[in-house]
Amino acid sequence: MLSSLFLSPVYAQELTLEQALSAVNESSAAVRFGMQQDNDFRQRKVSECQERMLKPLLFDAPHLSCSVDHLLTPQQRQKLLVLRRFLDVVLADDRAGLENEALAIAFIDFDRTQTRMQQGQRSELDVSQFQALYQPVRVRFTEGEKSQRLSRELLALAQGKPGELSADIEIPDFNSWLKLPETESKEMIARALQSNPVLQKLANETPLHEMMRDQMRYSIIEIMQALDVMQIEMEAAQAHIDYRDLYLDRSRTLYELEVKADLGDSMVEQTSARLVRRETLFQIVMLRATLNALQGYPLDTSVSLIS
């Protein structure tokens, strides 16, 4: 839920990913600017990528050692930016929700301690301790609210619609992307070499074209390797969620029996575990979308909306 503190200016209606991506076209200012800069940009990026490929292995999923920006059209790059900004909004809302939970728990602890001090059951030192714990949570909560607003500002800018902020975001069901692509890397490379719009445009330009083809092969292989790693990270994130779900169930039982009082903390930890999983999922989404773009497919191929 977006804080009422940031409901000015007026927000647009609920935004879907399809709508966000469709806002980008060849007439978009960012795309037209990219076209003007494209030749110099491509030459510079090819040189940078070639230099990085000659260095020791830099693999650190999901960050690629070689940028693929120069292998994409300005419109594809801008659509990828819109996708990233769209996901940033979702994560900003999730983090704000987490900090809201943490704030509520911290305030309850602080308030309860104050009440018990008035009853002679706790000391002023105890109150000071819980107040000291509460204040940093307030700071994180406020930062979370600001991130919600700023993430929406950046999404609107990426779409070429400055000031048209969306209060509600319809989250696609990206779970279909969790399964690794059935297509082998060599088949993806063949498709990209044949259908990538940038390579098609530069088909007669050598050695630039040859270097870009080599970098395309490398980038696709690296993305597939990164996806392998991210699959393991997703399994680890899900295992942590399962553990936190069971721990929360136990905490509820003990709370009902008045044996334990950390139910709130358990709920925050559960929410945090789910946030980590979503962050990992969105990293996979960006990698899969990049793979789509390199092969000339729409970015959101394989995405379906939650019913």
Coordinates of C-alpha atoms in Angstrom, one line a residue:
M1 CA 0.0 0.0 0.0
L2 CA 1.4 3.4 -1.0
S3 CA 1.4 5.9 1.8
S4 CA -1.1 8.7 1.6
L5 CA 1.9 11.0 2.2
F6 CA 2.8 10.6 -1.4
L7 CA -0.6 10.7 -3.2
S8 CA 0.2 14.1 -4.8
P9 CA 0.3 14.6 -7.7
V10 CA -2.7 12.5 -8.9
Y11 CA -1.7 9.0 -9.8
A12 CA -2.7 7.1 -12.9
Q13 CA -4.9 4.0 -12.9
E14 CA -3.5 0.5 -12.2
L15 CA -0.6 -0.1 -14.5
T16 CA 0.2 -3.5 -16.2
L17 CA 3.6 -4.5 -17.5
E18 CA 2.1 -4.7 -21.0
Q19 CA 1.0 -1.1 -20.8
A20 CA 4.3 0.0 -19.4
L21 CA 6.3 -1.6 -22.2
S22 CA 3.9 -0.4 -24.9
A23 CA 4.6 3.2 -23.9
V24 CA 8.1 2.9 -25.5
N25 CA 8.2 3.2 -29.3
E26 CA 10.4 4.8 -31.9
S27 CA 8.9 8.2 -31.3
S28 CA 9.9 8.2 -27.6
A29 CA 12.4 10.9 -26.7
A30 CA 14.8 8.4 -25.1
V31 CA 14.7 6.1 -28.1
R32 CA 15.3 8.9 -30.6
F33 CA 18.2 10.2 -28.5
G34 CA 19.6 6.7 -28.4
M35 CA 19.4 6.5 -32.2
Q36 CA 21.4 9.7 -32.5
Q37 CA 24.1 8.4 -30.2
D38 CA 24.0 4.8 -31.5
N39 CA 27.0 4.5 -33.7
D40 CA 29.4 6.1 -31.2
F41 CA 27.8 4.2 -28.4
R42 CA 28.2 0.9 -30.2
Q43 CA 31.8 1.4 -31.0
R44 CA 32.6 2.3 -27.4
K45 CA 30.7 -0.6 -26.0
V46 CA 32.3 -3.1 -28.4
S47 CA 35.7 -1.9 -27.3
E48 CA 34.8 -2.1 -23.6
C49 CA 33.4 -5.6 -24.0
Q50 CA 36.4 -6.8 -25.9
E51 CA 38.7 -5.5 -23.2
R52 CA 36.7 -7.1 -20.4
M53 CA 36.6 -10.4 -22.3
L54 CA 40.4 -10.4 -22.2
K55 CA 40.6 -10.0 -18.5
P56 CA 40.5 -12.9 -15.9
L57 CA 37.0 -14.4 -15.4
L58 CA 34.7 -11.8 -13.8
F59 CA 31.5 -14.0 -13.6
D60 CA 29.3 -12.8 -10.8
A61 CA 25.7 -13.7 -11.5
P62 CA 23.4 -12.0 -12.3
H63 CA 25.8 -9.2 -13.2
L64 CA 27.3 -9.9 -16.6
S65 CA 31.0 -9.3 -17.2
C66 CA 30.2 -8.0 -20.7
S67 CA 27.4 -5.5 -21.2
V68 CA 24.9 -6.4 -24.0
D69 CA 23.6 -2.8 -24.5
H70 CA 25.4 -2.5 -27.8
L71 CA 23.8 -5.7 -29.1
L72 CA 20.3 -4.2 -28.6
T73 CA 18.4 -1.4 -30.4
P74 CA 17.7 1.8 -28.5
Q75 CA 14.1 0.8 -28.3
Q76 CA 15.0 -2.6 -26.8
R77 CA 17.3 -0.9 -24.3
Q78 CA 14.6 1.4 -23.2
K79 CA 12.0 -1.4 -22.9
L80 CA 14.5 -3.3 -20.7
L81 CA 14.9 -0.1 -18.6
V82 CA 11.1 0.1 -18.2
L83 CA 10.9 -3.5 -17.2
R84 CA 13.6 -2.9 -14.5
R85 CA 11.8 0.2 -13.3
F86 CA 8.5 -1.7 -13.2
L87 CA 10.1 -4.4 -11.0
D88 CA 11.7 -1.7 -8.8
V89 CA 8.3 -0.4 -8.0
V90 CA 7.1 -3.8 -6.9
L91 CA 10.2 -4.3 -4.8
A92 CA 9.9 -0.9 -3.3
D93 CA 6.3 -1.7 -2.2
D94 CA 7.4 -5.0 -0.8
R95 CA 10.3 -3.4 1.2
A96 CA 7.9 -0.7 2.5
G97 CA 5.5 -3.4 3.6
L98 CA 8.3 -5.2 5.4
E99 CA 9.4 -2.0 7.2
N100 CA 5.8 -1.3 8.1
E101 CA 5.6 -4.6 9.8
A102 CA 8.9 -4.1 11.6
L103 CA 7.7 -0.6 12.7
A104 CA 4.5 -1.9 14.2
I105 CA 6.4 -4.6 16.1
A106 CA 9.0 -2.2 17.4
F107 CA 6.4 0.3 18.5
I108 CA 4.4 -2.3 20.3
D109 CA 7.5 -3.4 22.2
F110 CA 8.4 0.2 23.0
D111 CA 4.8 1.1 24.1
R112 CA 4.4 -2.1 26.2
T113 CA 7.7 -1.4 28.0
Q114 CA 6.5 2.2 28.8
T115 CA 3.2 0.8 30.2
R116 CA 5.1 -1.7 32.3
M117 CA 7.4 1.0 33.6
Q118 CA 4.4 3.0 34.7
Q119 CA 3.3 -0.1 36.6
G120 CA 6.7 -0.5 38.2
Q121 CA 7.5 -3.7 36.3
R122 CA 10.2 -2.2 34.0
S123 CA 12.9 0.4 34.5
E124 CA 13.6 3.7 32.7
L125 CA 16.7 2.0 31.2
D126 CA 14.5 -0.7 29.6
V127 CA 12.3 2.0 28.1
S128 CA 15.3 3.8 26.7
Q129 CA 16.6 0.5 25.2
F130 CA 13.4 -0.2 23.3
Q131 CA 13.1 3.4 22.2
A132 CA 16.7 3.2 20.8
L133 CA 15.6 0.1 18.9
Y134 CA 12.4 1.7 17.6
Q135 CA 14.0 4.9 16.2
P136 CA 16.2 3.2 13.5
V137 CA 13.1 1.2 12.3
R138 CA 11.2 4.6 11.9
V139 CA 14.1 5.8 9.8
R140 CA 13.9 2.7 7.5
F141 CA 10.2 3.0 7.3
T142 CA 10.4 6.6 6.1
E143 CA 13.1 5.7 3.6
G144 CA 10.9 2.9 2.4
E145 CA 8.1 5.3 1.7
K146 CA 10.4 7.6 -0.2
S147 CA 11.6 4.7 -2.3
Q148 CA 8.0 4.0 -3.2
R149 CA 7.6 7.5 -4.6
L150 CA 11.0 7.7 -6.3
S151 CA 10.6 4.3 -8.0
R152 CA 7.4 5.4 -9.5
E153 CA 9.0 8.7 -10.7
L154 CA 11.7 6.7 -12.4
L155 CA 9.2 4.3 -14.0
A156 CA 7.2 7.3 -15.4
L157 CA 10.4 8.8 -16.7
A158 CA 11.4 5.6 -18.4
Q159 CA 8.1 5.4 -20.1
G160 CA 8.4 8.9 -21.3
K161 CA 5.5 10.0 -19.1
P162 CA 7.1 12.2 -16.4
G163 CA 4.7 12.9 -13.5
E164 CA 2.2 10.2 -14.5
L165 CA 2.8 8.1 -11.4
S166 CA 0.9 4.8 -10.9
A167 CA -0.3 4.0 -7.4
D168 CA -1.2 0.4 -8.2
I169 CA 0.9 -2.1 -10.2
E170 CA -0.5 -5.3 -11.6
I171 CA 2.2 -7.9 -10.9
P172 CA 2.6 -10.5 -13.7
D173 CA 3.0 -14.1 -12.8
F174 CA 6.7 -14.7 -13.7
N175 CA 6.8 -18.2 -12.2
S176 CA 6.7 -19.6 -15.7
W177 CA 10.2 -18.2 -16.2
L178 CA 11.6 -20.2 -13.3
K179 CA 12.0 -23.3 -15.6
L180 CA 15.2 -22.9 -17.6
P181 CA 14.7 -22.4 -21.3
E182 CA 14.4 -25.7 -23.2
T183 CA 16.3 -24.3 -26.1
E184 CA 20.1 -25.1 -26.0
S185 CA 22.6 -22.2 -25.9
K186 CA 23.8 -23.1 -29.4
E187 CA 20.3 -22.8 -30.8
M188 CA 19.8 -19.5 -29.0
I189 CA 23.1 -18.3 -30.5
A190 CA 22.0 -19.3 -34.0
R191 CA 18.7 -17.5 -33.6
A192 CA 20.4 -14.4 -32.3
L193 CA 23.0 -14.3 -35.1
Q194 CA 20.2 -14.6 -37.6
S195 CA 17.4 -12.5 -36.1
N196 CA 19.1 -9.9 -33.8
P197 CA 18.0 -6.5 -35.2
V198 CA 21.4 -4.8 -34.6
L199 CA 23.4 -7.6 -36.3
Q200 CA 21.0 -7.5 -39.2
K201 CA 21.5 -3.8 -39.6
L202 CA 25.3 -4.1 -39.5
A203 CA 25.5 -7.3 -41.6
N204 CA 28.1 -5.8 -44.0
E205 CA 30.2 -4.0 -41.5
T206 CA 33.4 -5.8 -40.6
P207 CA 35.4 -6.3 -38.4
L208 CA 32.9 -4.6 -36.1
H209 CA 30.2 -7.0 -37.2
E210 CA 32.4 -10.0 -36.5
M211 CA 33.4 -8.8 -33.1
M212 CA 29.8 -8.2 -32.2
R213 CA 28.9 -11.7 -33.3
D214 CA 31.6 -13.1 -31.1
Q215 CA 30.4 -11.0 -28.2
M216 CA 26.8 -12.2 -28.8
R217 CA 27.9 -15.8 -28.5
Y218 CA 29.7 -15.1 -25.3
S219 CA 26.9 -13.1 -23.8
I220 CA 24.3 -15.7 -24.4
I221 CA 26.5 -18.4 -22.9
E222 CA 27.2 -16.2 -19.9
I223 CA 23.5 -15.4 -19.4
M224 CA 22.6 -19.1 -19.5
Q225 CA 25.4 -19.8 -16.9
A226 CA 24.0 -17.0 -14.7
L227 CA 20.5 -18.5 -15.0
D228 CA 21.9 -21.9 -13.7
V229 CA 23.3 -20.1 -10.7
M230 CA 20.0 -18.2 -10.1
Q231 CA 18.1 -21.4 -10.2
I232 CA 20.1 -22.7 -7.2
E233 CA 19.6 -19.4 -5.4
M234 CA 15.8 -19.7 -6.0
E235 CA 15.9 -23.1 -4.4
A236 CA 17.8 -21.7 -1.4
A237 CA 15.3 -18.8 -1.1
Q238 CA 12.3 -21.2 -1.2
A239 CA 13.9 -23.5 1.4
H240 CA 14.3 -20.4 3.7
I241 CA 10.6 -19.5 3.1
D242 CA 9.6 -23.1 4.0
Y243 CA 11.6 -22.9 7.2
R244 CA 10.1 -19.5 8.2
D245 CA 6.6 -20.7 7.5
L246 CA 7.1 -23.6 9.9
Y247 CA 8.8 -21.4 12.4
L248 CA 5.9 -19.0 12.3
D249 CA 3.4 -21.8 12.8
R250 CA 5.3 -22.9 15.9
S251 CA 5.5 -19.3 17.2
R252 CA 1.7 -18.9 16.8
T253 CA 1.2 -22.1 18.8
L254 CA 3.5 -21.0 21.6
Y255 CA 2.0 -17.5 21.5
E256 CA -1.5 -19.0 22.0
L257 CA -0.1 -21.0 24.9
E258 CA 1.5 -17.8 26.3
V259 CA 4.9 -19.5 26.3
K260 CA 6.6 -17.2 23.8
A261 CA 6.2 -13.6 22.7
D262 CA 8.2 -13.3 19.4
L263 CA 5.3 -13.8 17.0
G264 CA 5.8 -10.4 15.5
D265 CA 9.5 -11.0 14.8
S266 CA 8.6 -14.3 13.2
M267 CA 6.1 -12.6 10.9
V268 CA 8.7 -10.0 9.9
E269 CA 11.3 -12.8 9.2
Q270 CA 8.7 -14.6 7.0
T271 CA 8.0 -11.5 5.0
S272 CA 11.8 -10.9 4.6
A273 CA 12.3 -14.4 3.3
R274 CA 9.6 -13.9 0.7
L275 CA 11.1 -10.6 -0.3
V276 CA 14.5 -12.3 -0.9
R277 CA 12.8 -14.9 -3.1
R278 CA 11.1 -12.1 -5.2
E279 CA 14.3 -10.2 -5.6
T280 CA 16.0 -13.4 -6.9
L281 CA 13.0 -14.1 -9.2
F282 CA 13.2 -10.6 -10.7
Q283 CA 16.9 -11.0 -11.4
I284 CA 15.9 -14.1 -13.4
V285 CA 13.2 -12.1 -15.1
M286 CA 15.8 -9.5 -16.3
L287 CA 18.1 -12.2 -17.6
R288 CA 15.3 -14.0 -19.4
A289 CA 14.1 -10.7 -20.9
T290 CA 17.6 -9.9 -22.1
L291 CA 17.8 -13.3 -23.7
N292 CA 14.5 -12.6 -25.5
A293 CA 15.7 -9.2 -26.7
L294 CA 19.0 -10.6 -28.0
Q295 CA 17.2 -13.1 -30.1
G296 CA 14.7 -10.6 -31.5
Y297 CA 11.7 -11.7 -29.4
P298 CA 9.4 -9.4 -27.4
L299 CA 10.8 -8.9 -23.9
D300 CA 7.8 -10.3 -22.1
T301 CA 7.5 -13.6 -24.0
S302 CA 6.3 -16.3 -21.6
V303 CA 4.8 -13.9 -19.1
S304 CA 1.2 -14.4 -18.0
L305 CA -0.8 -12.3 -15.6
I306 CA -2.0 -13.6 -12.2
S307 CA -5.7 -14.5 -12.5

